[in-house]
């Protein structure tokens, strides 16, 4: 039976493997993804398998802290394996060692120094890695005989065979710890992007002028290997303008081609991709009793909706992805609530559609759900994310805003989507809109996340009691 054993070094895991022996020799499943991940091993996505043949007993290699994860084992012989944590943080300098034979393997996380000493002639040391080796990579290394690490080598180092390069490695006092991989926020200038940057202050924020995903040269030059998470808040959101020739091209570039590029890069570089989608991927006709579920068939109506649906499908090809479908987003920027606040302040009495039903999603709630899914290592896939509470119409929301602004709710009059388009859409190319935008939140709640009631959040927002309400109408 395969067994997983944690060590004192965070993330360094020992795996006891099943080995089947007979007179001919032995057989083992050295890496079996489904079994290993069920045990709790990271689904680290190996892309390269390396073998090191060692002619004689006593060959000693290391200590190297490469910027990728490794799964080490032996194909023949035995080794004494030793590891030193060389990552930034409280576990820096922590050590662990174990003898590796056919029935033992070790998962080594990025930044943990790896080394071994062969205990038999003809030993074959094997390791899977989740990034391709490239010339010019630099990473921390440590002298095999460092007194602080004090590794108890079975064969004295003066009797071992060690490369000149490894003999020149520094002591632990001179090692520059490896920094953790970072988070990248794409589309950092938008209302969602700004909210993400506020919650992830150590993230690297970029907008299109800094990283254009349609520019192949810029994409190729970007150091993607430095990131473990990419939050894609970039989107073309001008729903009606997307129906024009220029808007159509822009919508597909931002909402479909950009996410497809990020999905490809996520597969190549092993980062987790978080992408934000829309209720518009549904036409509003097939929702269940609690709203549209994550596995409902896509049925986009207009160009914007079609481009978002294409982006969802593209992101779904990334090995580690979250698609967060949301609706009626409100944050620090131009939005429906701000418009209603302004109209209320200006003495205007608007007509607002009452046949489009959904839930508001405040950006702080969307960001809170993002953190929850990432921190909790929720299963990858699609999640509906909105504020909670009873569904409302845009008319209901407008009346609430007027009431909170000190205006009479009756100053807002109801109208239908068709009537509104007929009266106010003259000379405009209006995109079709789903009438039913309620998203079922059961899957999100199953992860332990409880959304805040939308109308409670609306009251805090209108009263200026949230960070996202800093820009006044």
Short mmCIF file of N, CA and C in Angstrom, two decimals, residues 6-124:
data_model
loop_
_atom_site.label_atom_id
_atom_site.label_comp_id
_atom_site.label_asym_id
_atom_site.label_seq_id
_atom_site.Cartn_x
_atom_site.Cartn_y
_atom_site.Cartn_z
N UNK A 6 4.74 13.03 6.02
CA UNK A 6 5.21 14.40 6.08
C UNK A 6 6.53 14.48 6.83
N UNK A 7 7.35 15.47 6.50
CA UNK A 7 8.62 15.69 7.19
C UNK A 7 8.59 17.05 7.88
N UNK A 8 9.67 17.36 8.61
CA UNK A 8 9.72 18.65 9.29
C UNK A 8 9.92 19.82 8.33
N UNK A 9 10.38 19.54 7.11
CA UNK A 9 10.49 20.60 6.11
C UNK A 9 9.13 20.75 5.43
N UNK A 10 8.50 21.92 5.51
CA UNK A 10 7.17 22.09 4.90
C UNK A 10 7.15 21.73 3.42
N UNK A 11 6.23 20.84 3.06
CA UNK A 11 6.07 20.46 1.66
C UNK A 11 6.96 19.33 1.20
N UNK A 12 7.98 18.95 1.99
CA UNK A 12 8.86 17.82 1.64
C UNK A 12 8.19 16.55 2.12
N UNK A 13 7.86 15.65 1.19
CA UNK A 13 7.05 14.48 1.50
C UNK A 13 7.76 13.20 1.10
N UNK A 14 7.72 12.22 1.97
CA UNK A 14 8.27 10.89 1.67
C UNK A 14 7.12 9.99 1.25
N UNK A 15 7.35 9.22 0.19
CA UNK A 15 6.34 8.29 -0.31
C UNK A 15 6.87 6.87 -0.21
N UNK A 16 6.16 6.02 0.50
CA UNK A 16 6.49 4.59 0.56
C UNK A 16 5.72 3.89 -0.56
N UNK A 17 6.44 3.30 -1.47
CA UNK A 17 5.86 2.71 -2.67
C UNK A 17 5.69 1.20 -2.53
N UNK A 18 4.72 0.67 -3.26
CA UNK A 18 4.58 -0.77 -3.38
C UNK A 18 5.62 -1.28 -4.37
N UNK A 19 6.40 -2.26 -3.97
CA UNK A 19 7.38 -2.90 -4.87
C UNK A 19 7.06 -4.38 -4.95
N UNK A 20 6.86 -4.88 -6.16
CA UNK A 20 6.51 -6.28 -6.39
C UNK A 20 7.75 -7.02 -6.88
N UNK A 21 8.21 -7.99 -6.09
CA UNK A 21 9.46 -8.69 -6.40
C UNK A 21 9.19 -10.16 -6.71
N UNK A 22 10.01 -10.70 -7.59
CA UNK A 22 10.05 -12.15 -7.82
C UNK A 22 11.46 -12.50 -8.26
N UNK A 23 11.63 -13.69 -8.78
CA UNK A 23 12.98 -14.15 -9.13
C UNK A 23 13.60 -13.33 -10.25
N UNK A 24 12.78 -12.64 -11.01
CA UNK A 24 13.31 -11.84 -12.13
C UNK A 24 13.79 -10.47 -11.69
N UNK A 25 13.30 -9.99 -10.53
CA UNK A 25 13.63 -8.64 -10.09
C UNK A 25 12.44 -7.99 -9.42
N UNK A 26 12.18 -6.71 -9.70
CA UNK A 26 11.06 -6.03 -9.07
C UNK A 26 10.37 -5.09 -10.06
N UNK A 27 9.13 -4.70 -9.66
CA UNK A 27 8.34 -3.74 -10.44
C UNK A 27 7.68 -2.78 -9.46
N UNK A 28 7.61 -1.51 -9.84
CA UNK A 28 6.89 -0.52 -9.02
C UNK A 28 6.27 0.52 -9.94
N UNK A 29 5.15 1.08 -9.49
CA UNK A 29 4.59 2.28 -10.12
C UNK A 29 5.28 3.47 -9.47
N UNK A 30 6.29 4.00 -10.13
CA UNK A 30 7.12 5.03 -9.52
C UNK A 30 6.35 6.34 -9.37
N UNK A 31 5.55 6.67 -10.36
CA UNK A 31 4.68 7.85 -10.29
C UNK A 31 3.35 7.48 -10.92
N UNK A 32 2.31 7.50 -10.11
CA UNK A 32 0.97 7.22 -10.60
C UNK A 32 0.10 8.38 -10.14
N UNK A 33 -0.22 9.26 -11.07
CA UNK A 33 -0.79 10.55 -10.73
C UNK A 33 -2.04 10.43 -9.85
N UNK A 34 -3.00 9.60 -10.25
CA UNK A 34 -4.26 9.52 -9.52
C UNK A 34 -4.03 9.04 -8.09
N UNK A 35 -3.22 8.00 -7.93
CA UNK A 35 -2.97 7.47 -6.58
C UNK A 35 -2.22 8.49 -5.73
N UNK A 36 -1.21 9.12 -6.33
CA UNK A 36 -0.38 10.06 -5.56
C UNK A 36 -1.18 11.28 -5.11
N UNK A 37 -1.96 11.84 -6.00
CA UNK A 37 -2.73 13.02 -5.63
C UNK A 37 -3.84 12.67 -4.64
N UNK A 38 -4.40 11.47 -4.75
CA UNK A 38 -5.40 11.04 -3.77
C UNK A 38 -4.79 10.95 -2.37
N UNK A 39 -3.50 10.59 -2.32
CA UNK A 39 -2.80 10.52 -1.04
C UNK A 39 -2.56 11.90 -0.44
N UNK A 40 -2.49 12.91 -1.30
CA UNK A 40 -2.20 14.26 -0.82
C UNK A 40 -0.96 14.88 -1.42
N UNK A 41 -0.33 14.18 -2.37
CA UNK A 41 0.82 14.74 -3.06
C UNK A 41 0.34 15.84 -4.02
N UNK A 42 1.10 16.93 -4.17
CA UNK A 42 0.68 17.96 -5.12
C UNK A 42 0.60 17.40 -6.55
N UNK A 43 -0.37 17.88 -7.29
CA UNK A 43 -0.48 17.51 -8.70
C UNK A 43 0.47 18.42 -9.47
N UNK A 44 1.78 18.12 -9.37
CA UNK A 44 2.79 19.10 -9.74
C UNK A 44 3.11 19.15 -11.24
N UNK A 45 2.54 18.27 -12.04
CA UNK A 45 2.65 18.37 -13.48
C UNK A 45 4.05 18.20 -14.03
N UNK A 46 4.70 17.03 -13.85
CA UNK A 46 6.07 16.86 -14.36
C UNK A 46 6.13 16.97 -15.87
N UNK A 47 7.21 17.60 -16.36
CA UNK A 47 7.39 17.78 -17.81
C UNK A 47 8.71 17.19 -18.29
N UNK A 48 9.55 16.71 -17.37
CA UNK A 48 10.86 16.21 -17.76
C UNK A 48 11.27 15.13 -16.76
N UNK A 49 11.88 14.06 -17.26
CA UNK A 49 12.38 12.98 -16.41
C UNK A 49 13.89 12.88 -16.60
N UNK A 50 14.64 13.03 -15.51
CA UNK A 50 16.09 13.00 -15.57
C UNK A 50 16.62 11.75 -14.87
N UNK A 51 17.71 11.18 -15.41
CA UNK A 51 18.38 10.03 -14.82
C UNK A 51 19.85 10.37 -14.62
N UNK A 52 20.36 10.02 -13.46
CA UNK A 52 21.78 10.22 -13.18
C UNK A 52 22.40 8.86 -12.84
N UNK A 53 23.28 8.37 -13.72
CA UNK A 53 23.96 7.09 -13.47
C UNK A 53 25.26 7.37 -12.73
N UNK A 54 25.48 6.63 -11.64
CA UNK A 54 26.65 6.83 -10.80
C UNK A 54 27.46 5.53 -10.76
N UNK A 55 28.67 5.58 -11.30
CA UNK A 55 29.46 4.36 -11.47
C UNK A 55 29.84 3.72 -10.14
N UNK A 56 30.27 4.57 -9.20
CA UNK A 56 30.81 4.00 -7.96
C UNK A 56 30.06 4.50 -6.72
N UNK A 57 30.14 3.67 -5.71
CA UNK A 57 29.64 4.03 -4.38
C UNK A 57 30.40 5.26 -3.88
N UNK A 58 29.68 6.20 -3.25
CA UNK A 58 30.33 7.38 -2.71
C UNK A 58 30.21 8.62 -3.57
N UNK A 59 29.63 8.51 -4.78
CA UNK A 59 29.40 9.71 -5.60
C UNK A 59 28.41 10.61 -4.85
N UNK A 60 28.77 11.89 -4.68
CA UNK A 60 27.96 12.79 -3.87
C UNK A 60 27.68 14.05 -4.67
N UNK A 61 26.40 14.44 -4.74
CA UNK A 61 25.98 15.58 -5.57
C UNK A 61 25.08 16.51 -4.76
N UNK A 62 25.23 17.81 -5.01
CA UNK A 62 24.37 18.80 -4.36
C UNK A 62 25.21 19.83 -3.61
N UNK A 63 24.60 20.65 -2.82
CA UNK A 63 23.17 20.73 -2.49
C UNK A 63 22.57 21.82 -3.35
N UNK A 64 21.60 21.51 -4.20
CA UNK A 64 21.06 22.44 -5.19
C UNK A 64 19.58 22.70 -4.94
N UNK A 65 19.20 23.97 -4.89
CA UNK A 65 17.80 24.36 -4.68
C UNK A 65 17.24 24.94 -5.97
N UNK A 66 16.91 24.08 -6.91
CA UNK A 66 16.42 24.55 -8.20
C UNK A 66 15.02 25.16 -8.08
N UNK A 67 14.67 26.04 -9.02
CA UNK A 67 13.35 26.70 -8.97
C UNK A 67 12.24 25.87 -9.60
N UNK A 68 12.17 24.60 -9.25
CA UNK A 68 11.07 23.74 -9.70
C UNK A 68 10.90 22.62 -8.68
N UNK A 69 9.76 21.95 -8.74
CA UNK A 69 9.49 20.81 -7.86
C UNK A 69 10.12 19.56 -8.46
N UNK A 70 10.46 18.61 -7.58
CA UNK A 70 11.08 17.36 -8.02
C UNK A 70 10.42 16.17 -7.32
N UNK A 71 10.41 15.06 -8.00
CA UNK A 71 9.98 13.79 -7.41
C UNK A 71 11.13 12.82 -7.62
N UNK A 72 11.87 12.50 -6.54
CA UNK A 72 13.12 11.74 -6.67
C UNK A 72 12.94 10.31 -6.20
N UNK A 73 13.67 9.41 -6.84
CA UNK A 73 13.63 7.99 -6.50
C UNK A 73 14.88 7.35 -7.10
N UNK A 74 14.99 6.04 -6.97
CA UNK A 74 16.09 5.33 -7.63
C UNK A 74 15.53 4.27 -8.55
N UNK A 75 16.20 4.11 -9.68
CA UNK A 75 15.85 3.04 -10.62
C UNK A 75 16.73 1.82 -10.39
N UNK A 76 17.88 2.02 -9.73
CA UNK A 76 18.78 0.92 -9.37
C UNK A 76 19.66 1.40 -8.23
N UNK A 77 19.98 0.51 -7.30
CA UNK A 77 20.88 0.86 -6.22
C UNK A 77 20.19 1.57 -5.06
N UNK A 78 21.00 2.25 -4.23
CA UNK A 78 20.50 2.97 -3.07
C UNK A 78 21.26 4.28 -2.93
N UNK A 79 20.59 5.28 -2.35
CA UNK A 79 21.26 6.54 -2.05
C UNK A 79 20.87 7.00 -0.65
N UNK A 80 21.75 7.80 -0.08
CA UNK A 80 21.42 8.57 1.12
C UNK A 80 21.02 9.95 0.62
N UNK A 81 19.74 10.30 0.80
CA UNK A 81 19.25 11.59 0.33
C UNK A 81 19.20 12.60 1.47
N UNK A 82 19.57 13.85 1.17
CA UNK A 82 19.55 14.89 2.20
C UNK A 82 19.02 16.18 1.59
N UNK A 83 18.25 16.92 2.41
CA UNK A 83 17.61 18.14 1.91
C UNK A 83 17.76 19.26 2.94
N UNK A 84 17.93 20.48 2.43
CA UNK A 84 18.04 21.66 3.27
C UNK A 84 17.08 22.71 2.71
N UNK A 85 16.22 23.25 3.56
CA UNK A 85 15.27 24.28 3.11
C UNK A 85 16.03 25.59 2.89
N UNK A 86 15.99 26.09 1.66
CA UNK A 86 16.69 27.32 1.31
C UNK A 86 15.72 28.37 0.80
N UNK A 87 14.47 28.28 1.27
CA UNK A 87 13.44 29.24 0.93
C UNK A 87 13.35 30.32 1.99
N UNK A 88 12.89 31.49 1.58
CA UNK A 88 12.62 32.55 2.55
C UNK A 88 11.60 32.05 3.57
N UNK A 89 11.78 32.42 4.83
CA UNK A 89 10.79 32.06 5.82
C UNK A 89 11.38 31.37 7.02
N UNK A 90 10.53 31.02 7.98
CA UNK A 90 10.99 30.47 9.26
C UNK A 90 11.64 29.09 9.15
N UNK A 91 11.39 28.35 8.06
CA UNK A 91 11.98 27.01 7.95
C UNK A 91 13.33 27.03 7.23
N UNK A 92 13.84 28.22 6.90
CA UNK A 92 15.14 28.32 6.23
C UNK A 92 16.22 27.62 7.07
N UNK A 93 16.98 26.74 6.41
CA UNK A 93 18.06 26.01 7.08
C UNK A 93 17.65 24.69 7.69
N UNK A 94 16.36 24.38 7.69
CA UNK A 94 15.89 23.11 8.27
C UNK A 94 16.34 21.95 7.38
N UNK A 95 16.71 20.81 7.97
CA UNK A 95 17.24 19.68 7.20
C UNK A 95 16.41 18.42 7.42
N UNK A 96 16.58 17.48 6.47
CA UNK A 96 15.96 16.16 6.58
C UNK A 96 16.80 15.21 5.75
N UNK A 97 16.89 13.96 6.18
CA UNK A 97 17.63 12.96 5.39
C UNK A 97 16.98 11.60 5.56
N UNK A 98 17.15 10.76 4.54
CA UNK A 98 16.58 9.40 4.55
C UNK A 98 17.30 8.58 3.50
N UNK A 99 17.34 7.28 3.70
CA UNK A 99 17.90 6.39 2.68
C UNK A 99 16.80 6.08 1.67
N UNK A 100 17.14 6.18 0.39
CA UNK A 100 16.19 5.90 -0.68
C UNK A 100 16.60 4.61 -1.38
N UNK A 101 15.69 3.65 -1.36
CA UNK A 101 15.85 2.43 -2.15
C UNK A 101 14.59 2.27 -2.99
N UNK A 102 14.36 1.14 -3.58
CA UNK A 102 13.29 0.99 -4.57
C UNK A 102 11.93 1.39 -4.03
N UNK A 103 11.68 1.17 -2.73
CA UNK A 103 10.35 1.39 -2.18
C UNK A 103 10.16 2.79 -1.59
N UNK A 104 11.11 3.70 -1.82
CA UNK A 104 11.03 5.04 -1.25
C UNK A 104 11.19 6.08 -2.35
N UNK A 105 10.36 7.11 -2.30
CA UNK A 105 10.50 8.28 -3.17
C UNK A 105 10.27 9.52 -2.32
N UNK A 106 10.73 10.66 -2.80
CA UNK A 106 10.59 11.90 -2.04
C UNK A 106 10.14 13.01 -2.97
N UNK A 107 9.10 13.74 -2.56
CA UNK A 107 8.68 14.94 -3.28
C UNK A 107 9.40 16.13 -2.67
N UNK A 108 10.12 16.88 -3.52
CA UNK A 108 10.94 18.00 -3.08
C UNK A 108 10.37 19.29 -3.66
N UNK A 109 9.83 20.19 -2.82
CA UNK A 109 9.27 21.43 -3.36
C UNK A 109 10.36 22.40 -3.82
N UNK A 110 9.97 23.27 -4.70
CA UNK A 110 10.83 24.32 -5.23
C UNK A 110 11.53 25.05 -4.08
N UNK A 111 12.85 25.24 -4.23
CA UNK A 111 13.60 26.01 -3.25
C UNK A 111 14.18 25.21 -2.11
N UNK A 112 13.88 23.91 -2.03
CA UNK A 112 14.50 23.05 -1.03
C UNK A 112 15.73 22.40 -1.66
N UNK A 113 16.89 22.62 -1.04
CA UNK A 113 18.14 22.09 -1.58
C UNK A 113 18.16 20.57 -1.57
N UNK A 114 18.54 20.00 -2.70
CA UNK A 114 18.49 18.56 -2.91
C UNK A 114 19.91 18.02 -3.05
N UNK A 115 20.20 16.87 -2.40
CA UNK A 115 21.52 16.25 -2.53
C UNK A 115 21.41 14.76 -2.24
N UNK A 116 22.41 14.02 -2.70
CA UNK A 116 22.41 12.59 -2.39
C UNK A 116 23.84 12.05 -2.48
N UNK A 117 24.02 10.89 -1.84
CA UNK A 117 25.28 10.16 -1.88
C UNK A 117 24.96 8.69 -2.19
N UNK A 118 25.62 8.15 -3.21
CA UNK A 118 25.31 6.77 -3.60
C UNK A 118 25.91 5.78 -2.60
N UNK A 119 25.14 4.75 -2.30
CA UNK A 119 25.55 3.73 -1.34
C UNK A 119 25.92 2.42 -2.02
N UNK A 120 25.73 2.32 -3.32
CA UNK A 120 26.10 1.13 -4.09
C UNK A 120 26.68 1.55 -5.42
N UNK A 121 27.54 0.70 -5.98
CA UNK A 121 28.01 0.92 -7.35
C UNK A 121 26.83 0.78 -8.31
N UNK A 122 26.90 1.50 -9.43
CA UNK A 122 25.88 1.36 -10.46
C UNK A 122 24.51 1.88 -10.06
N UNK A 123 24.48 2.88 -9.21
CA UNK A 123 23.19 3.44 -8.77
C UNK A 123 22.64 4.40 -9.83
N UNK A 124 21.34 4.26 -10.12
CA UNK A 124 20.66 5.15 -11.06
C UNK A 124 19.66 5.98 -10.27
#
